Tab-separated table of N, CA and C in Angstrom:
chain	number	residue	atom	x	y	z
A	1	MET	N	81.012	20.666	133.332
A	1	MET	CA	82.335	20.184	133.000
A	1	MET	C	82.204	18.861	132.253
A	2	PRO	N	82.949	18.700	131.183
A	2	PRO	CA	82.884	17.458	130.423
A	2	PRO	C	83.266	16.258	131.288
A	3	SER	N	82.683	15.125	130.989
A	3	SER	CA	82.929	13.930	131.799
A	3	SER	C	84.390	13.513	131.791
A	4	CYS	N	85.112	13.785	130.704
A	4	CYS	CA	86.512	13.381	130.659
A	4	CYS	C	87.380	14.233	131.583
A	5	LEU	N	86.879	15.386	132.023
A	5	LEU	CA	87.615	16.213	132.974
A	5	LEU	C	87.064	16.111	134.387
A	6	ALA	N	85.882	15.578	134.527
A	6	ALA	CA	85.222	15.541	135.830
A	6	ALA	C	85.908	14.607	136.818
A	7	SER	N	86.703	13.668	136.342
A	7	SER	CA	87.305	12.682	137.226
A	7	SER	C	88.450	13.245	138.067
A	8	SER	N	88.958	14.438	137.747
A	8	SER	CA	90.027	15.004	138.561
A	8	SER	C	89.737	16.464	138.853
A	9	SER	N	90.123	16.901	140.049
A	9	SER	CA	89.838	18.274	140.444
A	9	SER	C	90.753	19.275	139.746
A	10	ARG	N	91.962	18.851	139.365
A	10	ARG	CA	92.901	19.725	138.651
A	10	ARG	C	93.450	18.962	137.459
A	11	PRO	N	92.715	18.945	136.376
A	11	PRO	CA	93.168	18.182	135.213
A	11	PRO	C	94.465	18.747	134.638
A	12	THR	N	95.290	17.874	134.112
A	12	THR	CA	96.537	18.299	133.497
A	12	THR	C	96.256	18.942	132.148
A	13	LEU	N	97.224	19.687	131.675
A	13	LEU	CA	97.081	20.321	130.371
A	13	LEU	C	96.893	19.267	129.288
A	14	ALA	N	97.643	18.188	129.364
A	14	ALA	CA	97.514	17.125	128.363
A	14	ALA	C	96.104	16.551	128.368
A	15	ARG	N	95.543	16.330	129.545
A	15	ARG	CA	94.179	15.796	129.634
A	15	ARG	C	93.169	16.781	129.056
A	16	MET	N	93.391	18.091	129.298
A	16	MET	CA	92.481	19.094	128.751
A	16	MET	C	92.547	19.106	127.225
A	17	ILE	N	93.749	18.967	126.665
A	17	ILE	CA	93.898	18.951	125.211
A	17	ILE	C	93.192	17.737	124.628
A	18	VAL	N	93.455	16.558	125.201
A	18	VAL	CA	92.838	15.329	124.694
A	18	VAL	C	91.324	15.417	124.815
A	19	CYS	N	90.834	15.884	125.951
A	19	CYS	CA	89.387	15.994	126.159
A	19	CYS	C	88.783	16.958	125.150
A	20	SER	N	89.451	18.071	124.899
A	20	SER	CA	88.950	19.040	123.933
A	20	SER	C	88.845	18.439	122.547
A	21	VAL	N	89.851	17.687	122.140
A	21	VAL	CA	89.846	17.053	120.822
A	21	VAL	C	88.738	16.007	120.739
A	22	VAL	N	88.573	15.218	121.786
A	22	VAL	CA	87.532	14.186	121.804
A	22	VAL	C	86.156	14.817	121.714
A	23	ILE	N	85.931	15.884	122.456
A	23	ILE	CA	84.627	16.549	122.446
A	23	ILE	C	84.337	17.136	121.073
A	24	VAL	N	85.307	17.806	120.482
A	24	VAL	CA	85.089	18.413	119.170
A	24	VAL	C	84.776	17.351	118.135
A	25	SER	N	85.549	16.275	118.126
A	25	SER	CA	85.320	15.246	117.106
A	25	SER	C	84.012	14.502	117.328
A	26	SER	N	83.611	14.304	118.576
A	26	SER	CA	82.376	13.556	118.827
A	26	SER	C	81.126	14.411	118.631
A	27	ASN	N	81.258	15.723	118.729
A	27	ASN	CA	80.102	16.613	118.597
A	27	ASN	C	80.096	17.402	117.299
A	28	ALA	N	80.968	17.089	116.401
A	28	ALA	CA	81.140	17.894	115.188
A	28	ALA	C	79.848	18.169	114.421
A	29	PRO	N	78.910	17.234	114.273
A	29	PRO	CA	77.722	17.535	113.471
A	29	PRO	C	76.756	18.537	114.094
A	30	ARG	N	76.831	18.763	115.377
A	30	ARG	CA	75.872	19.642	116.034
A	30	ARG	C	76.126	21.106	115.722
A	31	ARG	N	75.074	21.920	115.890
A	31	ARG	CA	75.190	23.367	115.711
A	31	ARG	C	74.555	24.053	116.909
A	32	GLY	N	74.478	25.380	116.850
A	32	GLY	CA	73.802	26.133	117.898
A	32	GLY	C	74.603	26.206	119.170
A	33	ARG	N	74.113	25.526	120.181
A	33	ARG	CA	74.752	25.581	121.489
A	33	ARG	C	76.145	24.973	121.462
A	34	PHE	N	76.376	24.081	120.539
A	34	PHE	CA	77.696	23.465	120.376
A	34	PHE	C	78.786	24.525	120.326
A	35	ALA	N	78.628	25.502	119.459
A	35	ALA	CA	79.649	26.532	119.276
A	35	ALA	C	79.829	27.352	120.539
A	36	THR	N	78.734	27.720	121.175
A	36	THR	CA	78.815	28.502	122.404
A	36	THR	C	79.540	27.733	123.494
A	37	ASP	N	79.171	26.476	123.682
A	37	ASP	CA	79.812	25.646	124.701
A	37	ASP	C	81.305	25.485	124.421
A	38	HIS	N	81.649	25.247	123.176
A	38	HIS	CA	83.051	25.023	122.841
A	38	HIS	C	83.856	26.308	122.849
A	39	LEU	N	83.231	27.405	122.526
A	39	LEU	CA	83.923	28.684	122.620
A	39	LEU	C	84.221	28.994	124.085
A	40	TYR	N	83.249	28.770	124.947
A	40	TYR	CA	83.453	28.964	126.383
A	40	TYR	C	84.578	28.061	126.878
A	41	GLN	N	84.548	26.797	126.482
A	41	GLN	CA	85.573	25.857	126.924
A	41	GLN	C	86.948	26.275	126.401
A	42	ALA	N	87.024	26.696	125.150
A	42	ALA	CA	88.307	27.126	124.589
A	42	ALA	C	88.843	28.334	125.352
A	43	GLU	N	87.976	29.288	125.648
A	43	GLU	CA	88.405	30.470	126.407
A	43	GLU	C	88.918	30.077	127.794
A	44	ARG	N	88.222	29.150	128.431
A	44	ARG	CA	88.632	28.698	129.759
A	44	ARG	C	89.982	27.997	129.702
A	45	LEU	N	90.173	27.145	128.708
A	45	LEU	CA	91.432	26.425	128.568
A	45	LEU	C	92.577	27.375	128.238
A	46	ILE	N	92.312	28.381	127.432
A	46	ILE	CA	93.336	29.377	127.105
A	46	ILE	C	93.749	30.137	128.372
A	47	ALA	N	92.772	30.539	129.156
A	47	ALA	CA	93.081	31.258	130.399
A	47	ALA	C	93.901	30.389	131.347
A	48	GLU	N	93.506	29.133	131.491
A	48	GLU	CA	94.239	28.211	132.362
A	48	GLU	C	95.664	28.005	131.849
A	49	CYS	N	95.810	27.866	130.561
A	49	CYS	CA	97.132	27.666	129.978
A	49	CYS	C	98.013	28.895	130.209
A	50	LYS	N	97.446	30.079	130.052
A	50	LYS	CA	98.211	31.304	130.295
A	50	LYS	C	98.665	31.382	131.755
A	51	ASN	N	97.809	30.959	132.672
A	51	ASN	CA	98.190	30.929	134.089
A	51	ASN	C	99.331	29.952	134.333
A	52	ARG	N	99.255	28.792	133.721
A	52	ARG	CA	100.317	27.800	133.882
A	52	ARG	C	101.628	28.300	133.282
A	53	ILE	N	101.551	28.996	132.166
A	53	ILE	CA	102.747	29.563	131.546
A	53	ILE	C	103.383	30.596	132.479
A	54	ALA	N	102.567	31.444	133.074
A	54	ALA	CA	103.087	32.447	134.014
A	54	ALA	C	103.766	31.774	135.201
A	55	ARG	N	103.134	30.733	135.741
A	55	ARG	CA	103.746	30.004	136.865
A	55	ARG	C	105.052	29.337	136.439
A	56	GLN	N	105.074	28.789	135.224
A	56	GLN	CA	106.283	28.129	134.750
A	56	GLN	C	107.420	29.133	134.573
A	57	ARG	N	107.105	30.333	134.129
A	57	ARG	CA	108.134	31.374	134.012
A	57	ARG	C	108.711	31.720	135.380
A	58	GLU	N	107.871	31.713	136.396
A	58	GLU	CA	108.354	31.942	137.763
A	58	GLU	C	109.280	30.817	138.205
A	59	VAL	N	108.914	29.588	137.882
A	59	VAL	CA	109.754	28.430	138.212
A	59	VAL	C	111.128	28.583	137.567
A	60	ILE	N	111.132	28.985	136.307
A	60	ILE	CA	112.392	29.158	135.580
A	60	ILE	C	113.227	30.273	136.214
A	61	ALA	N	112.585	31.390	136.534
A	61	ALA	CA	113.306	32.510	137.148
A	61	ALA	C	113.914	32.103	138.488
A	62	ASN	N	113.135	31.394	139.302
A	62	ASN	CA	113.638	30.943	140.600
A	62	ASN	C	114.798	29.970	140.439
A	63	ALA	N	114.670	29.049	139.498
A	63	ALA	CA	115.744	28.081	139.266
A	63	ALA	C	117.007	28.797	138.799
A	64	PHE	N	116.849	29.768	137.916
A	64	PHE	CA	117.994	30.518	137.403
A	64	PHE	C	118.682	31.294	138.522
A	65	GLN	N	117.882	31.957	139.368
A	65	GLN	CA	118.434	32.739	140.481
A	65	GLN	C	119.209	31.861	141.456
A	66	LYS	N	118.777	30.631	141.625
A	66	LYS	CA	119.429	29.710	142.556
A	66	LYS	C	120.566	28.926	141.901
A	67	GLY	N	120.807	29.193	140.617
A	67	GLY	CA	121.907	28.533	139.920
A	67	GLY	C	121.590	27.117	139.472
A	68	HIS	N	120.316	26.750	139.436
A	68	HIS	CA	119.911	25.415	138.998
A	68	HIS	C	119.786	25.365	137.477
A	69	ASP	N	119.871	24.174	136.954
A	69	ASP	CA	119.686	23.961	135.519
A	69	ASP	C	118.244	24.307	135.149
A	70	THR	N	118.068	25.002	134.044
A	70	THR	CA	116.721	25.407	133.618
A	70	THR	C	116.281	24.693	132.343
A	71	GLU	N	117.042	23.722	131.879
A	71	GLU	CA	116.712	23.056	130.622
A	71	GLU	C	115.340	22.371	130.670
A	72	VAL	N	115.071	21.636	131.724
A	72	VAL	CA	113.796	20.921	131.826
A	72	VAL	C	112.626	21.899	132.014
A	73	PRO	N	112.716	22.883	132.923
A	73	PRO	CA	111.599	23.823	133.033
A	73	PRO	C	111.353	24.633	131.759
A	74	VAL	N	112.418	24.965	131.025
A	74	VAL	CA	112.240	25.695	129.767
A	74	VAL	C	111.552	24.801	128.740
A	75	SER	N	111.905	23.531	128.728
A	75	SER	CA	111.245	22.588	127.825
A	75	SER	C	109.749	22.501	128.141
A	76	MET	N	109.415	22.467	129.420
A	76	MET	CA	108.004	22.443	129.826
A	76	MET	C	107.302	23.729	129.389
A	77	LEU	N	107.983	24.862	129.530
A	77	LEU	CA	107.411	26.134	129.091
A	77	LEU	C	107.105	26.089	127.596
A	78	ARG	N	108.009	25.568	126.811
A	78	ARG	CA	107.781	25.465	125.358
A	78	ARG	C	106.577	24.574	125.057
A	79	ALA	N	106.444	23.493	125.807
A	79	ALA	CA	105.288	22.605	125.616
A	79	ALA	C	103.986	23.316	125.983
A	80	LEU	N	103.992	24.072	127.060
A	80	LEU	CA	102.811	24.830	127.458
A	80	LEU	C	102.454	25.886	126.413
A	81	GLU	N	103.477	26.546	125.873
A	81	GLU	CA	103.232	27.550	124.835
A	81	GLU	C	102.660	26.907	123.564
A	82	ALA	N	103.134	25.703	123.244
A	82	ALA	CA	102.579	24.981	122.092
A	82	ALA	C	101.114	24.619	122.353
A	83	GLY	N	100.816	24.217	123.583
A	83	GLY	CA	99.435	23.916	123.955
A	83	GLY	C	98.551	25.146	123.839
A	84	LEU	N	99.072	26.295	124.267
A	84	LEU	CA	98.323	27.550	124.154
A	84	LEU	C	98.018	27.860	122.691
A	85	ARG	N	99.006	27.701	121.830
A	85	ARG	CA	98.768	27.941	120.401
A	85	ARG	C	97.701	26.993	119.855
A	86	ALA	N	97.720	25.751	120.314
A	86	ALA	CA	96.709	24.783	119.867
A	86	ALA	C	95.317	25.204	120.323
A	87	PHE	N	95.191	25.664	121.561
A	87	PHE	CA	93.895	26.124	122.059
A	87	PHE	C	93.427	27.363	121.302
A	88	GLU	N	94.342	28.264	121.008
A	88	GLU	CA	93.969	29.466	120.266
A	88	GLU	C	93.534	29.116	118.844
A	89	THR	N	94.191	28.145	118.234
A	89	THR	CA	93.793	27.670	116.910
A	89	THR	C	92.406	27.041	116.971
A	90	HIS	N	92.167	26.269	118.013
A	90	HIS	CA	90.855	25.639	118.193
A	90	HIS	C	89.776	26.707	118.381
A	91	ARG	N	90.075	27.724	119.170
A	91	ARG	CA	89.104	28.810	119.381
A	91	ARG	C	88.760	29.475	118.046
A	92	GLN	N	89.779	29.718	117.226
A	92	GLN	CA	89.530	30.339	115.923
A	92	GLN	C	88.686	29.426	115.039
A	93	PHE	N	88.946	28.120	115.103
A	93	PHE	CA	88.144	27.148	114.361
A	93	PHE	C	86.672	27.249	114.759
A	94	VAL	N	86.414	27.312	116.058
A	94	VAL	CA	85.031	27.409	116.542
A	94	VAL	C	84.401	28.722	116.086
A	95	LEU	N	85.141	29.820	116.181
A	95	LEU	CA	84.619	31.114	115.737
A	95	LEU	C	84.300	31.101	114.246
A	96	ASP	N	85.223	30.572	113.449
A	96	ASP	CA	84.990	30.495	112.001
A	96	ASP	C	83.784	29.634	111.682
A	97	ARG	N	83.671	28.540	112.378
A	97	ARG	CA	82.543	27.633	112.137
A	97	ARG	C	81.223	28.301	112.511
A	98	THR	N	81.235	29.062	113.580
A	98	THR	CA	80.037	29.784	114.002
A	98	THR	C	79.632	30.814	112.949
A	99	LYS	N	80.610	31.553	112.433
A	99	LYS	CA	80.320	32.551	111.390
A	99	LYS	C	79.753	31.881	110.142
A	100	ASN	N	80.341	30.756	109.745
A	100	ASN	CA	79.855	30.044	108.566
A	100	ASN	C	78.446	29.500	108.771
A	101	ALA	N	78.140	29.046	109.964
A	101	ALA	CA	76.802	28.513	110.251
A	101	ALA	C	75.756	29.620	110.199
A	102	LYS	N	76.121	30.823	110.619
A	102	LYS	CA	75.174	31.941	110.605
A	102	LYS	C	74.872	32.406	109.182
A	103	ARG	N	75.817	32.209	108.276
A	103	ARG	CA	75.629	32.621	106.885
A	103	ARG	C	74.666	31.713	106.155
A	104	ARG	N	74.498	30.510	106.621
A	104	ARG	CA	73.653	29.531	105.923
A	104	ARG	C	72.189	29.790	106.119
């Protein structure tokens, strides 16, 4: 686990995004294992984000059933979905970079 995530047992989505960006930018010149490690990390973050999205949808459904306002939970869901798209874009970046490195 990267050191920026090791300090907490359940890192927040925001911390995972920031850590992912920091790792990519600091390790950009490397090849080989770099791509494998980052592809694994991207897949893990995508899976975690999908789980959080599913839980957030449950929160929204429960709030709606109880007649509570859903504006804030829906806003959080949109933020989580944006984070998922960012992770998926990052995964594609790593895959493309890996393909380009193999061609060289």
